[in-house]
Coordinates of C-alpha atoms and ligand atoms in Angstrom, one line a residue:
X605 CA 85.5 -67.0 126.5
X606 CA 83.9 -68.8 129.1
X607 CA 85.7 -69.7 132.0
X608 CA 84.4 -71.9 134.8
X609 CA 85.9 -72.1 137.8
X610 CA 89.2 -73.9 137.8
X611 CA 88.2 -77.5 139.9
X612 CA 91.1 -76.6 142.6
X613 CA 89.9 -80.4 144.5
X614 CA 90.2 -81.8 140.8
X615 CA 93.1 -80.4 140.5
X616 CA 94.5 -81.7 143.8
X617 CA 93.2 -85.4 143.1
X618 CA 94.8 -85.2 139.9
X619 CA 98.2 -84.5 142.0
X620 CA 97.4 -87.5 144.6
X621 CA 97.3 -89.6 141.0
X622 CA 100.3 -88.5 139.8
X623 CA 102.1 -88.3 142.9
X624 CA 101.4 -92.6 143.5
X625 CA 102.1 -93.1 140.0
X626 CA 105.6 -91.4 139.3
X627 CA 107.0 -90.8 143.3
X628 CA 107.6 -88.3 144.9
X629 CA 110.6 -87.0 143.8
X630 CA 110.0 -87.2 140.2
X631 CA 106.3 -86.0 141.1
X632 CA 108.1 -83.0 143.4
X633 CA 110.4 -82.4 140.3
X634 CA 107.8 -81.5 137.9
X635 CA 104.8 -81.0 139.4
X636 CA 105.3 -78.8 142.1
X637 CA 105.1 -76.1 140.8
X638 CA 102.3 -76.6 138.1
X639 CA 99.4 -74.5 138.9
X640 CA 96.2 -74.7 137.5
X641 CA 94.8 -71.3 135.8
X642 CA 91.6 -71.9 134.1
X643 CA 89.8 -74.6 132.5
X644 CA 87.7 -73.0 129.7
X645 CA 86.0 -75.1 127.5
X646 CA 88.0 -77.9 126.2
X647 CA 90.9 -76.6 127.4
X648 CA 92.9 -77.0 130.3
X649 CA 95.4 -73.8 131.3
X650 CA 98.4 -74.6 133.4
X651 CA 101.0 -72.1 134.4
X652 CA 104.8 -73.3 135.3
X653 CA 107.9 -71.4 136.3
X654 CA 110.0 -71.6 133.3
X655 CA 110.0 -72.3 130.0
X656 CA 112.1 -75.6 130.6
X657 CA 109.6 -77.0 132.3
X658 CA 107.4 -76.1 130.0
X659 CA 108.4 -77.7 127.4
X660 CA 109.2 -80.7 129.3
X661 CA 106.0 -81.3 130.5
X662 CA 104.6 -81.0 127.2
X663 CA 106.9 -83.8 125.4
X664 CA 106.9 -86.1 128.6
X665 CA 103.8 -85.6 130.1
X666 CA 100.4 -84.0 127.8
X667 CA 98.9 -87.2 127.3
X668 CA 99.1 -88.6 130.8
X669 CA 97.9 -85.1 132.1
X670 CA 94.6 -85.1 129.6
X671 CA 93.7 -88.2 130.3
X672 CA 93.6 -87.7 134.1
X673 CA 92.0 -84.1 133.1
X674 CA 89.4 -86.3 130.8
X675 CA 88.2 -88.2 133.5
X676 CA 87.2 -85.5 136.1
X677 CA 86.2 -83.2 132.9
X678 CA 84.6 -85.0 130.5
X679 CA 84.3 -81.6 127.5
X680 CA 88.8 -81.4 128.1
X681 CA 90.5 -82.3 125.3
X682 CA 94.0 -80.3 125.3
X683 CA 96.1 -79.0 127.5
X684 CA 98.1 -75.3 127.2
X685 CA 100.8 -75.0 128.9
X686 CA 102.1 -71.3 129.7
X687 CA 105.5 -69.9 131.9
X688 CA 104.4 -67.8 134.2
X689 CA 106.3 -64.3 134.8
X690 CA 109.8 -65.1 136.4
X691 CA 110.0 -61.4 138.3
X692 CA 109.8 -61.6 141.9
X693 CA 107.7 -59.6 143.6
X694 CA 108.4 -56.0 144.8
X695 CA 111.2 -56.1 141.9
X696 CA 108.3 -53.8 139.8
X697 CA 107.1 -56.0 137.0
X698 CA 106.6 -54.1 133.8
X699 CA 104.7 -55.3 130.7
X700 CA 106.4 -57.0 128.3
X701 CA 109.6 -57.4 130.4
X702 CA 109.3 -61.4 129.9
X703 CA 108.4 -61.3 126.5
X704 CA 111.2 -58.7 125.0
X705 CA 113.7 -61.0 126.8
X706 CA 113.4 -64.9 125.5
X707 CA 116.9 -66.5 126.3
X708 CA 119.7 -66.6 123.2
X709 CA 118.6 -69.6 122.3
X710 CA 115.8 -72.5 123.2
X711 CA 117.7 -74.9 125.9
X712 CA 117.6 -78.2 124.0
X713 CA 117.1 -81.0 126.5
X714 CA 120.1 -82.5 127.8
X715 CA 120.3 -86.4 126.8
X716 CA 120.4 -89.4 129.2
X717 CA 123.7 -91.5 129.5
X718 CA 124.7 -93.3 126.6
X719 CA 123.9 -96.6 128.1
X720 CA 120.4 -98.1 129.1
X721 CA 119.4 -94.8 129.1
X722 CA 115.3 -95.4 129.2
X723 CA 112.9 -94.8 126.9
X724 CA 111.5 -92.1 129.4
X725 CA 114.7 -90.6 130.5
X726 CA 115.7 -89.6 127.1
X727 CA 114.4 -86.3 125.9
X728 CA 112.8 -85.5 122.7
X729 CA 116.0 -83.3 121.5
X730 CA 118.2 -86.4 122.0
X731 CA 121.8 -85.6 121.9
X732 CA 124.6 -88.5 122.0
X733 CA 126.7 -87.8 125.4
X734 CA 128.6 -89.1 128.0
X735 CA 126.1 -88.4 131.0
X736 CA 127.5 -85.5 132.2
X737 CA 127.5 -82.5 129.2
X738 CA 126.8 -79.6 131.4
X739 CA 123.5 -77.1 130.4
X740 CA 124.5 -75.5 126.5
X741 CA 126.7 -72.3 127.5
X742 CA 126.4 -69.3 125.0
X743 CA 129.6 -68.9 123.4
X744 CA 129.1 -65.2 123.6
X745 CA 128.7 -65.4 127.2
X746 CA 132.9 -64.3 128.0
X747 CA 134.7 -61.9 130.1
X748 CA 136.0 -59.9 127.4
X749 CA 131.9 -59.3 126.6
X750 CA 131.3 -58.5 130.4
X751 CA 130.9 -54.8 131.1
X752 CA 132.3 -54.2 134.2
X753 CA 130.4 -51.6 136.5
X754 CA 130.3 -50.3 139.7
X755 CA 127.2 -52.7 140.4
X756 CA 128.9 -55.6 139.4
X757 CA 132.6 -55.5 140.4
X758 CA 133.0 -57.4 143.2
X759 CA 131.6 -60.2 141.4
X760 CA 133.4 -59.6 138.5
X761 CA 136.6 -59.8 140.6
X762 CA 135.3 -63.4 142.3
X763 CA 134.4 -64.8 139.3
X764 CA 138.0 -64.1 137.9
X765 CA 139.4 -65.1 140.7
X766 CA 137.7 -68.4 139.8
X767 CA 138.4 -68.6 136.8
X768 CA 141.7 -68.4 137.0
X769 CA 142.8 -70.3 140.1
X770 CA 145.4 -73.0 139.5
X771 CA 143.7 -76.9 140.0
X772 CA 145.4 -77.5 143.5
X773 CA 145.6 -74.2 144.8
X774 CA 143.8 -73.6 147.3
X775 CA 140.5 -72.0 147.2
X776 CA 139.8 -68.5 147.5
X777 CA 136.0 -68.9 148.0
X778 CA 134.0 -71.3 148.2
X779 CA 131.3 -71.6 147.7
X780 CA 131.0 -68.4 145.4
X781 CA 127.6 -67.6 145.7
X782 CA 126.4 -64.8 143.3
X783 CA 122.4 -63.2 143.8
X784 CA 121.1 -60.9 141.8
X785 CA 117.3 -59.9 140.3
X786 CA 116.6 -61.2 136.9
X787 CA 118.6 -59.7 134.1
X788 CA 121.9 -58.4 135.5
X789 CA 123.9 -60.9 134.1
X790 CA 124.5 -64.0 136.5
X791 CA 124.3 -66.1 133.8
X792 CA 126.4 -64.4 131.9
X793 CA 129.4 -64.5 134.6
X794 CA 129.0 -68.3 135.2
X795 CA 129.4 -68.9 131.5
X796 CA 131.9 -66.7 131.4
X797 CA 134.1 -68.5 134.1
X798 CA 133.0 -71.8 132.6
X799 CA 134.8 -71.0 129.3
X800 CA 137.9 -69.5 131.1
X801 CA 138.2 -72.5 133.2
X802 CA 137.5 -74.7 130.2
X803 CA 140.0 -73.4 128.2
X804 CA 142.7 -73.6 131.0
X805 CA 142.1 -77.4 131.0
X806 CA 139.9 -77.4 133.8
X807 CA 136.8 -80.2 134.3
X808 CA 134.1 -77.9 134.5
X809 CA 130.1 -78.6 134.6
X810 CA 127.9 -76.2 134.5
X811 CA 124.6 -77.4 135.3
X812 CA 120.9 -75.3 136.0
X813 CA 119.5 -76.3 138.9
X814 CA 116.7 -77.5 136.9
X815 CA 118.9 -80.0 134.7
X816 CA 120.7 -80.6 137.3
X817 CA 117.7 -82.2 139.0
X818 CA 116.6 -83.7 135.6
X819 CA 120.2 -85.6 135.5
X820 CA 119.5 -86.8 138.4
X821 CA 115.9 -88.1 138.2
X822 CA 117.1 -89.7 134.7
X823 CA 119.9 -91.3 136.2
X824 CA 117.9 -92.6 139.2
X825 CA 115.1 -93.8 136.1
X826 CA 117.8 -95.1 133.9
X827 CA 119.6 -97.0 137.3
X828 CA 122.6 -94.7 136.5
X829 CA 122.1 -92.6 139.7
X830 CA 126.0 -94.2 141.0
X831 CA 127.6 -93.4 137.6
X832 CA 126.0 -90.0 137.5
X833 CA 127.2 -89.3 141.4
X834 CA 130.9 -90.4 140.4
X835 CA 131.4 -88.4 137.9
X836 CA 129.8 -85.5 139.3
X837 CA 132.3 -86.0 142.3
X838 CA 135.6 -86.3 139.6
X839 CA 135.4 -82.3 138.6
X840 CA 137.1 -79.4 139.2
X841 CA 134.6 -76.6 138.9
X842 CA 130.8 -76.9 139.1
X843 CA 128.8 -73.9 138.5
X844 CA 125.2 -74.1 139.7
X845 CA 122.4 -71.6 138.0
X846 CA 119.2 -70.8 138.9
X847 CA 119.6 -72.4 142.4
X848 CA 116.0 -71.5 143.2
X849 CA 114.6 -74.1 141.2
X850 CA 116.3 -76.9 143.2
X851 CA 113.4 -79.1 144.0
X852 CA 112.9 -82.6 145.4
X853 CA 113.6 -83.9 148.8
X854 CA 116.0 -87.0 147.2
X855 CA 117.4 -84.5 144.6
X856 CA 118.4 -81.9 147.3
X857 CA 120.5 -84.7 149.5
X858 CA 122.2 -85.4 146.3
X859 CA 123.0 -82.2 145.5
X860 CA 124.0 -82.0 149.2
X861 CA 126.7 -84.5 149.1
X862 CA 127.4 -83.3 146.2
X863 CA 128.6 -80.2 147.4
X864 CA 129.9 -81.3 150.8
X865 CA 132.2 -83.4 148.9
X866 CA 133.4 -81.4 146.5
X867 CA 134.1 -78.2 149.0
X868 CA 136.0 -80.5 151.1
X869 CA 137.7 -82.0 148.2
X870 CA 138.7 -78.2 147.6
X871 CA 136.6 -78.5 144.1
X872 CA 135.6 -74.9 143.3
X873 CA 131.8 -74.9 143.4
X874 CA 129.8 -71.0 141.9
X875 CA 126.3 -70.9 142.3
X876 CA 123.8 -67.8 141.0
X877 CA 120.1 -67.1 142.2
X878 CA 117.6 -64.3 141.9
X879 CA 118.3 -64.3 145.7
X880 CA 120.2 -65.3 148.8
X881 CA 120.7 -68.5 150.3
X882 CA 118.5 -67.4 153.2
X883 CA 115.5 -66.8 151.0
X884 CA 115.7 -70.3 148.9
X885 CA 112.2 -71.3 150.4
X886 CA 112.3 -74.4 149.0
X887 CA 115.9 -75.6 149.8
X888 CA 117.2 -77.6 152.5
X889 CA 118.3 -75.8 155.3
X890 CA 121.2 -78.2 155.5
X891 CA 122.1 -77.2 151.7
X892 CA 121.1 -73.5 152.2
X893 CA 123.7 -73.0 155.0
X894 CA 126.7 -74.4 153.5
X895 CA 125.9 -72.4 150.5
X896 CA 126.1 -69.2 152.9
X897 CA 129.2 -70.6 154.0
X898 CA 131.2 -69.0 151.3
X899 CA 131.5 -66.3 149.6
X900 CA 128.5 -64.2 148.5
X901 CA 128.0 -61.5 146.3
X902 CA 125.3 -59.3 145.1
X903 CA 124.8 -57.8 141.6
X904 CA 122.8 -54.8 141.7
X905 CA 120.9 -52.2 139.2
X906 CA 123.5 -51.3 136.4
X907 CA 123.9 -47.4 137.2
X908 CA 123.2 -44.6 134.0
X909 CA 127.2 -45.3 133.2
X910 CA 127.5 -48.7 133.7
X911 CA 123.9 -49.3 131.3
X912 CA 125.9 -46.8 128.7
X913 CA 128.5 -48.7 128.0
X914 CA 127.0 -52.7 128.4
X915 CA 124.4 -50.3 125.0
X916 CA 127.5 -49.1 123.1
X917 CA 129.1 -52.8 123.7
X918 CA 125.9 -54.5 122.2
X919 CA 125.9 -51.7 119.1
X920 CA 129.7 -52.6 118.5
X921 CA 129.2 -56.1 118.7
X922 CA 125.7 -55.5 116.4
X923 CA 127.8 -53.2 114.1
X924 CA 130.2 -56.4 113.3
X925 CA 127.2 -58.4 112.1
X926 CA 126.0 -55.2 110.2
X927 CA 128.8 -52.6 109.1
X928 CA 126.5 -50.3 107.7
X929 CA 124.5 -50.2 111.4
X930 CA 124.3 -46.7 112.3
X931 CA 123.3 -45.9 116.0
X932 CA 124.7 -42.3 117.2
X933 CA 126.0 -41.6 120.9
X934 CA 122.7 -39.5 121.3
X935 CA 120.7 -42.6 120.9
X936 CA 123.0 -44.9 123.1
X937 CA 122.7 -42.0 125.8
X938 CA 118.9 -41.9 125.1
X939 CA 118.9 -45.7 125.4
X940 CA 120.9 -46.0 128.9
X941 CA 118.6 -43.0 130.5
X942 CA 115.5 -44.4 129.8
X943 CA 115.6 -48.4 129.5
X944 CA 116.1 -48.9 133.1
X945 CA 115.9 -52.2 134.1
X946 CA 118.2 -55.1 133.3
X947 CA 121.0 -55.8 131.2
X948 CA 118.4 -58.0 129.9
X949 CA 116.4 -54.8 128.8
X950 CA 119.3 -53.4 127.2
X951 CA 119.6 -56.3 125.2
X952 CA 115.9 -56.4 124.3
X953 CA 116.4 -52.6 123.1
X954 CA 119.5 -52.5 120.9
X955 CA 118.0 -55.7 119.2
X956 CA 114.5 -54.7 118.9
X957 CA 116.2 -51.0 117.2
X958 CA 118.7 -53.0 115.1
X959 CA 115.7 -55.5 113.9
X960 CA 113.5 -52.5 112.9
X961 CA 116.2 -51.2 111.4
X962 CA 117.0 -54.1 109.6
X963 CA 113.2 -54.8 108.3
X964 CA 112.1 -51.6 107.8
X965 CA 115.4 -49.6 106.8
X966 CA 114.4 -46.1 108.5
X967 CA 117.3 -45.2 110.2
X968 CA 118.0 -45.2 113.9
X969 CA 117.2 -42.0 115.2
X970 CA 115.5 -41.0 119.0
X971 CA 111.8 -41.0 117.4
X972 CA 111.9 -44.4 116.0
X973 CA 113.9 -45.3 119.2
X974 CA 110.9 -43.9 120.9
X975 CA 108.5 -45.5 118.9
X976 CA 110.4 -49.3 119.3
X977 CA 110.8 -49.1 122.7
X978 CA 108.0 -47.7 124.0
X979 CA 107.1 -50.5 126.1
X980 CA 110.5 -50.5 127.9
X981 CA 110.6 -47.2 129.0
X982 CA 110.3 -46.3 132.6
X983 CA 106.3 -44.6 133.2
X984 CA 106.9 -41.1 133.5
X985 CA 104.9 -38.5 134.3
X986 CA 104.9 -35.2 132.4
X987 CA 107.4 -32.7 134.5
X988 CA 106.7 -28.7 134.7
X989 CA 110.2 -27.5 133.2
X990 CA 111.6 -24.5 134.1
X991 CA 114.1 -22.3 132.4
X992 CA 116.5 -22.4 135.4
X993 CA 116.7 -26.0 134.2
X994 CA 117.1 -25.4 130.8
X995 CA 120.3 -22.9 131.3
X996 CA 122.0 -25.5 133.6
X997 CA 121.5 -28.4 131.6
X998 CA 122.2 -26.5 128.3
X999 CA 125.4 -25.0 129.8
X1000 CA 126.8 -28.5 131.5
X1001 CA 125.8 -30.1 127.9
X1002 CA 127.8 -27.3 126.1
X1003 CA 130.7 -26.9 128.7
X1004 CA 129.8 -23.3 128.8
X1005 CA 128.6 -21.3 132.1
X1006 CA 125.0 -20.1 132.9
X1007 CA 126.6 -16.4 133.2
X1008 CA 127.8 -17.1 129.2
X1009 CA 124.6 -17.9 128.0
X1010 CA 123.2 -14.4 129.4
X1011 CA 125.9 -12.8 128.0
X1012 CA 126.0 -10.5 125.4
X1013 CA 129.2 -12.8 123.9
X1014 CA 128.8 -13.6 120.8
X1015 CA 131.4 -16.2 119.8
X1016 CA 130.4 -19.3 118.2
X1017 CA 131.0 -21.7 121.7
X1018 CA 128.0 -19.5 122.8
X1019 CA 126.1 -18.0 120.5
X1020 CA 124.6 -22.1 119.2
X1021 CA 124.0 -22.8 123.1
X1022 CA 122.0 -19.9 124.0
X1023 CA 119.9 -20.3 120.9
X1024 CA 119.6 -23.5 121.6
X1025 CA 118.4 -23.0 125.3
X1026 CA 115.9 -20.3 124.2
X1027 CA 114.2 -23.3 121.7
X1028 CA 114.2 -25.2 124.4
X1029 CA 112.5 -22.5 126.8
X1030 CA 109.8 -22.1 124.1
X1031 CA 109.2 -25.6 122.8
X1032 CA 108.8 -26.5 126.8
X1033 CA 107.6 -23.9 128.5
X1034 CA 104.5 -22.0 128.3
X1035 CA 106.4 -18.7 128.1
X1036 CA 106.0 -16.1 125.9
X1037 CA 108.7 -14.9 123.6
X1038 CA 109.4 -11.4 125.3
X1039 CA 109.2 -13.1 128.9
X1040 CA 112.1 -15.8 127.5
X1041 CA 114.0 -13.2 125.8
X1042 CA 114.0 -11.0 129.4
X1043 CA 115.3 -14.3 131.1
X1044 CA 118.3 -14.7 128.8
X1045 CA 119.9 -11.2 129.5
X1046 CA 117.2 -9.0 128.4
X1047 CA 117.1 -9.7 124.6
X1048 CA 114.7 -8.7 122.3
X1049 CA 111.9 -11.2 121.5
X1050 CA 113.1 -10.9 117.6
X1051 CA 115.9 -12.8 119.1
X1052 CA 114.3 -15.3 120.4
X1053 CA 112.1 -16.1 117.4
X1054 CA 115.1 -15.9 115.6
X1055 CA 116.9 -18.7 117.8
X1056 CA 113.6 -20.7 117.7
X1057 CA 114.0 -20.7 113.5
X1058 CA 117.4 -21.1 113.5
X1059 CA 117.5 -24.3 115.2
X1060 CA 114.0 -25.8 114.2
X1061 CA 116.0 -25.3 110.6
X1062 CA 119.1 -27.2 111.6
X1063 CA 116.7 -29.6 113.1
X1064 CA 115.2 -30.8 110.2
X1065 CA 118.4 -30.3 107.8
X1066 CA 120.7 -32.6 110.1
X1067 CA 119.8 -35.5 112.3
X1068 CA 122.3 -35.7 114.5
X1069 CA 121.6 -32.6 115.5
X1070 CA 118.1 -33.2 115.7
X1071 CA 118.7 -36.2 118.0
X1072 CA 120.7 -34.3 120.0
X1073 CA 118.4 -31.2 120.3
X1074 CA 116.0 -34.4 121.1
X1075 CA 118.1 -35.6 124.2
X1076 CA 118.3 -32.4 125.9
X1077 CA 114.7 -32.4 125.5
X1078 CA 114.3 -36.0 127.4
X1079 CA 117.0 -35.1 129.9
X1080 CA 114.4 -32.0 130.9
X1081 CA 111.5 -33.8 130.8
X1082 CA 112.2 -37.0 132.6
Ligands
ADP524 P1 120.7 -63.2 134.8 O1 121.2 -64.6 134.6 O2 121.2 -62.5 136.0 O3 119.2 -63.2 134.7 P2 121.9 -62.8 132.2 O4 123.3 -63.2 132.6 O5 121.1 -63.8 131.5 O6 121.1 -62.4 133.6 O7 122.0 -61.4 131.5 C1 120.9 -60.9 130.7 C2 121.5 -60.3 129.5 O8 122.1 -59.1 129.8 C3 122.6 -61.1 128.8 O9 122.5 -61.0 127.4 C4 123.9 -60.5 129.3 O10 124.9 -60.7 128.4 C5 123.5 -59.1 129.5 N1 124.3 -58.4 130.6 C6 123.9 -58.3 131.9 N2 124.8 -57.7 132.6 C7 125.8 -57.4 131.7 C8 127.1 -56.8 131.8 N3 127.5 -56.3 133.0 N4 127.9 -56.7 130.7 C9 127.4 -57.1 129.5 N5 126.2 -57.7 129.3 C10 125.4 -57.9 130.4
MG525 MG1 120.2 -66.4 134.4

C-alpha cells in the first residue's frame, strides 16, 4: 500500500471551497471535524468523530467531496470514510474497545418537517414526522434495567428526581448536567427519564447534540428555522446527549436561547457529556456557564460489585431470550473481575459469550470465557503467588479460617478446602510436594499428591467445580 503524503494545503483549499459554497454553519456542522488521513492511490481516507457523521457525509456529501478531491488529485476516485476512536485521552484506550461496542441499533436519520422540507434537508432514511421526533430512544433503555451502584447513585437519584417531578412544580435542578467517560451509561439514564417522563404525559425531546444541530441546519435549509424554535420552546423536558458535539457558531446561539428560555420558563432541561461543562472546548462560553449553573453529576468506574450485578442483569435479561442459556455465578464473578472498563464492555462480553454460545453450542465455561474475551481483559502481568495467598484466599472463599486448613480436622467443611489449597500451591507454585505438605501443618507429601488427584479428578468430572477451582486460580493470579 502506498501512501503519499496526505496534501494537508489541498486539504485546506478544499475546506475554503466548501466553506463559500455551503456557509459557515452548515460548513462548521460537518466539516469541522473531518480530518484527512491518507490519500493512497485512488483513494481518499477521511476520519470523523462518530459514526453519525459518518454516514451522513457519505449520503449527503461523497460526490461533492470527490469531485473537489478529483481536481487537486487527478488518480482519486473514491472516498472512505472511517470514525475515528471516541475515547478521550488519558481514559487508557484498549484495542477493540470501539469495535466490541457498536450502539443497539444504527441511528436512522431523523427526517425534515413535513412541509417544504428540501430536497437536501431530508435524509436518506426518510421518516414522515412532525419536525420535532426526538433522536430513536432504546426501549430497553429504563430504570427498572439501570443497575444502581455506588458510582452512579447520585445520578441515579437526579435523574429520578426528574423523571418524576410534577409539570409545574418547581424544579429541583436545572440544568441536570450528567459527565461521565464513554460507557457508563449516560445514555442509558437520559433514555430512561425520557420514557418515565413520557409515560407520565410529559412533552419530552430528547435530542443528541449532533441531531440537535442537524434539526436545526435543516430547518434553517428548509426556512423552518421559526417553526422548529417554537416548538422546541413548547416542551417540558429536553434531554440533551453528547453535548460535546455541539458545533456551529449560529447553532450554539440557538441552542443558547434555547435553553435560557426554557430554564427560565422552569422547563426541566438534562444534558450528558464524556466531560464537564468546563472542558466543552468547542462550546460557547455563554452556553457552557449556564450549563454549570445547575446541577452536575459525575458517573464514575462501576466498582467489582456494581460490574457484578449490571453481568448477572444482562445474563437474566439474555436468559429470557434464551431459557436454555446457561452462565454460572463463577463465570459472572470471572466476568465482573476481569472486564474492567465500561458498562459498555460488560455488554460487549455477556453478548460476545451468549453469541458463541449460540453459534457454536460449547457451553459457557471460564476457558471459552477466556478465549471470547480475550481482547477485553485488563493486560496483566504474570504475578509470583505465594502460599500465604493461597490459604487466605482459599479460607475467605470457603468461610473456613487459615488455622482450619492446617489443622489436623478432618470434617468435610475442611477436609475439600485444604485439598483444594494444596492443588492450588502445586498447580501455582514452584514448590515441591514435601515443602507444600510441611506448609499445611506438616503432612506427608502422599497427602498432598493425594489432594492434587483428588481435585484434578473432580475437575474434569464436574464443571462447575472446575470453573470454580478456575476462579480461585484468576483471583491469585491477577
Ligand atoms: P454512555 O452513554 O455513558 O457512553 P451508555 O448509556 O450507552 O453509556 O451505556 C453503555 C451500555 O452499558 C448500555 O448498554 C447500558 O445499558 C450499559 N450500562 C452502563 N451502565 C449501566 C448500569 N449502571 N446499569 C445497567 N446497564 C448499564
Ligand atoms: Mg452515550
Amino acid at each position: 500500500m502506498s501512501t503519499i503524503p496526505p496534501g494537508r494545503d489541498e486539504w485546506d483549499r478544499i475546506k475554503t471551497r466548501l466553506r463559500a459554497e455551503l456557509g459557515e454553519d452548515v460548513f462548521s456542522s460537518w466539516f469541522a471535524r473531518v480530518e484527512l488521513a491518507a490519500i493512497d492511490g485512488d483513494t481518499v481516507h477521511l476520519s470523523v468523530p462518530t459514526r453519525f457523521l459518518k454516514n451522513w457525509l457519505q449520503s449527503r456529501y461523497r460526490d461533492r467531496l470527490l469531485a473537489l478531491f478529483g481536481e487537486s488529485f487527478g488518480t482519486v476516485r473514491q472516498i472512505e470514510f472511517s470514525v475515528r476512536s471516541a475515547i478521550r485521552p488519558g481514559s487508557a484506550p484498549r484495542e477493540g474497545t470501539t469495535e466490541t461496542a457498536p450502539p443497539p441499533r444504527p441511528i436512522p436519520f431523523p427526517a425534515g418537517g413535513r412541509s417544504g422540507a428540501t430536497a437536501a434537508a431530508r435524509a436518506s432514511d426518510d421518516r414522515d414526522d412532525d419536525g420535532l421526533a426526538g433522536s430513536p430512544l432504546d426501549g430497553r433503555y429504563s430504570f427498572e434495567s439501570f443497575v444502581e451502584g455506588r458510582s452512579n447513585s447520585l445520578a441515579f437519584a437526579a435523574a429520578r428526581r426528574v423523571a418524576d417531578s410534577r409539570p409545574g412544580e418547581p424544579v429541583a435542578f436545572n440544568p441536570l448536567y450528567i459527565h461521565a467517560s464513554v460507557g457508563l451509561g449516560k445514555t442509558h439514564l437520559l433514555q430512561a427519564i425520557a420514557h418515565s417522563a413520557r409515560a407520565q404525559g410529559r412533552r419530552v425531546l430528547y435530542l443528541t447534540a449532533e441531531h440537535f444541530v442537524y434539526r436545526f441546519v435543516a430547518a434553517l435549509m428548509a426556512q423552518s428555522a421559526i417553526a422548529f424554535k417554537e416548538a422546541l420552546r413548547g416542551i417540558d423536558l429536553l434531554l440533551i446527549d453528547d453535548m460535546q458535539f455541539l458545533q456551529g457558531r449560529q447553532v450554539q446561539q440557538e441552542f443558547c436561547h434555547t435553553l435560557n428560555s426554557l430554564i427560565d420558563g422552569a422547563r426541566q432541561v438534562v444534558v450528558a457529556a464524556d466531560r464537564p461543562p468546563a472542558d466543552l472546548e468547542t462550546v460557547d462560553e455563554r452556553v457552557r456557564s449556564r450549563l454549570a449553573g445547575g446541577l452536575l453529576v459525575e458517573v464514575g468506574a462501576p466498582d467489582v460489585d456494581l460490574r457484578r450485578r449490571i453481568v448477572a442483569h444482562r445474563v437474566a435479561q439474555a436468559k429470557k431470550a434464551d431459557p436454555r442459556l446457561e452462565v454460572s455465578a463463577a463465570v459472572i464473578d470471572w466476568v465482573a473481575e476481569n472486564v474492567v472498563s465500561s458498562g459498555r464492555d460488560l455488554d460487549g462480553a455477556v453478548n460476545r459469550l451468549v453469541a458463541h454460545n449460540q453459534l457454536t453450542g460449547q457451553q459457557i465455561g471460564l476457558e471459552m470465557a477466556e478465549a471470547a474475551l480475550r481482547d477485553l481483559l485488563r493486560a496483566r502481568e504474570p504475578k509470583k503467588v505465594k502460599i500465604e495467598d493461597i490459604q487466605r484466599v482459599v479460607s475467605k472463599h470457603f468461610n473456613v479460617t487459615k488455622a482450619d486448613l492446617l489443622s489436623a480436622r478432618r470434617t468435610r467443611t475442611v477436609v475439600r478446602p485444604r485439598q483444594i489449597a494444596m492443588y492450588l500451591a502445586k498447580a501455582l507454585t514452584p514448590r515441591s510436594l514435601p515443602e507444600i505438605g510441611r506448609r499445611f501443618g506438616n503432612r506427608d507429601h502422599t497427602t498432598v499428591l493425594h489432594a492434587v488427584r483428588k481435585i484434578e479428578e473432580m475437575a474434569s468430572a464436574d464443571r462447575g467445580f472446575a470453573d470454580e477451582i478456575e476462579m480461585l486460580k484468576r483471583l491469585l493470579d491477577a
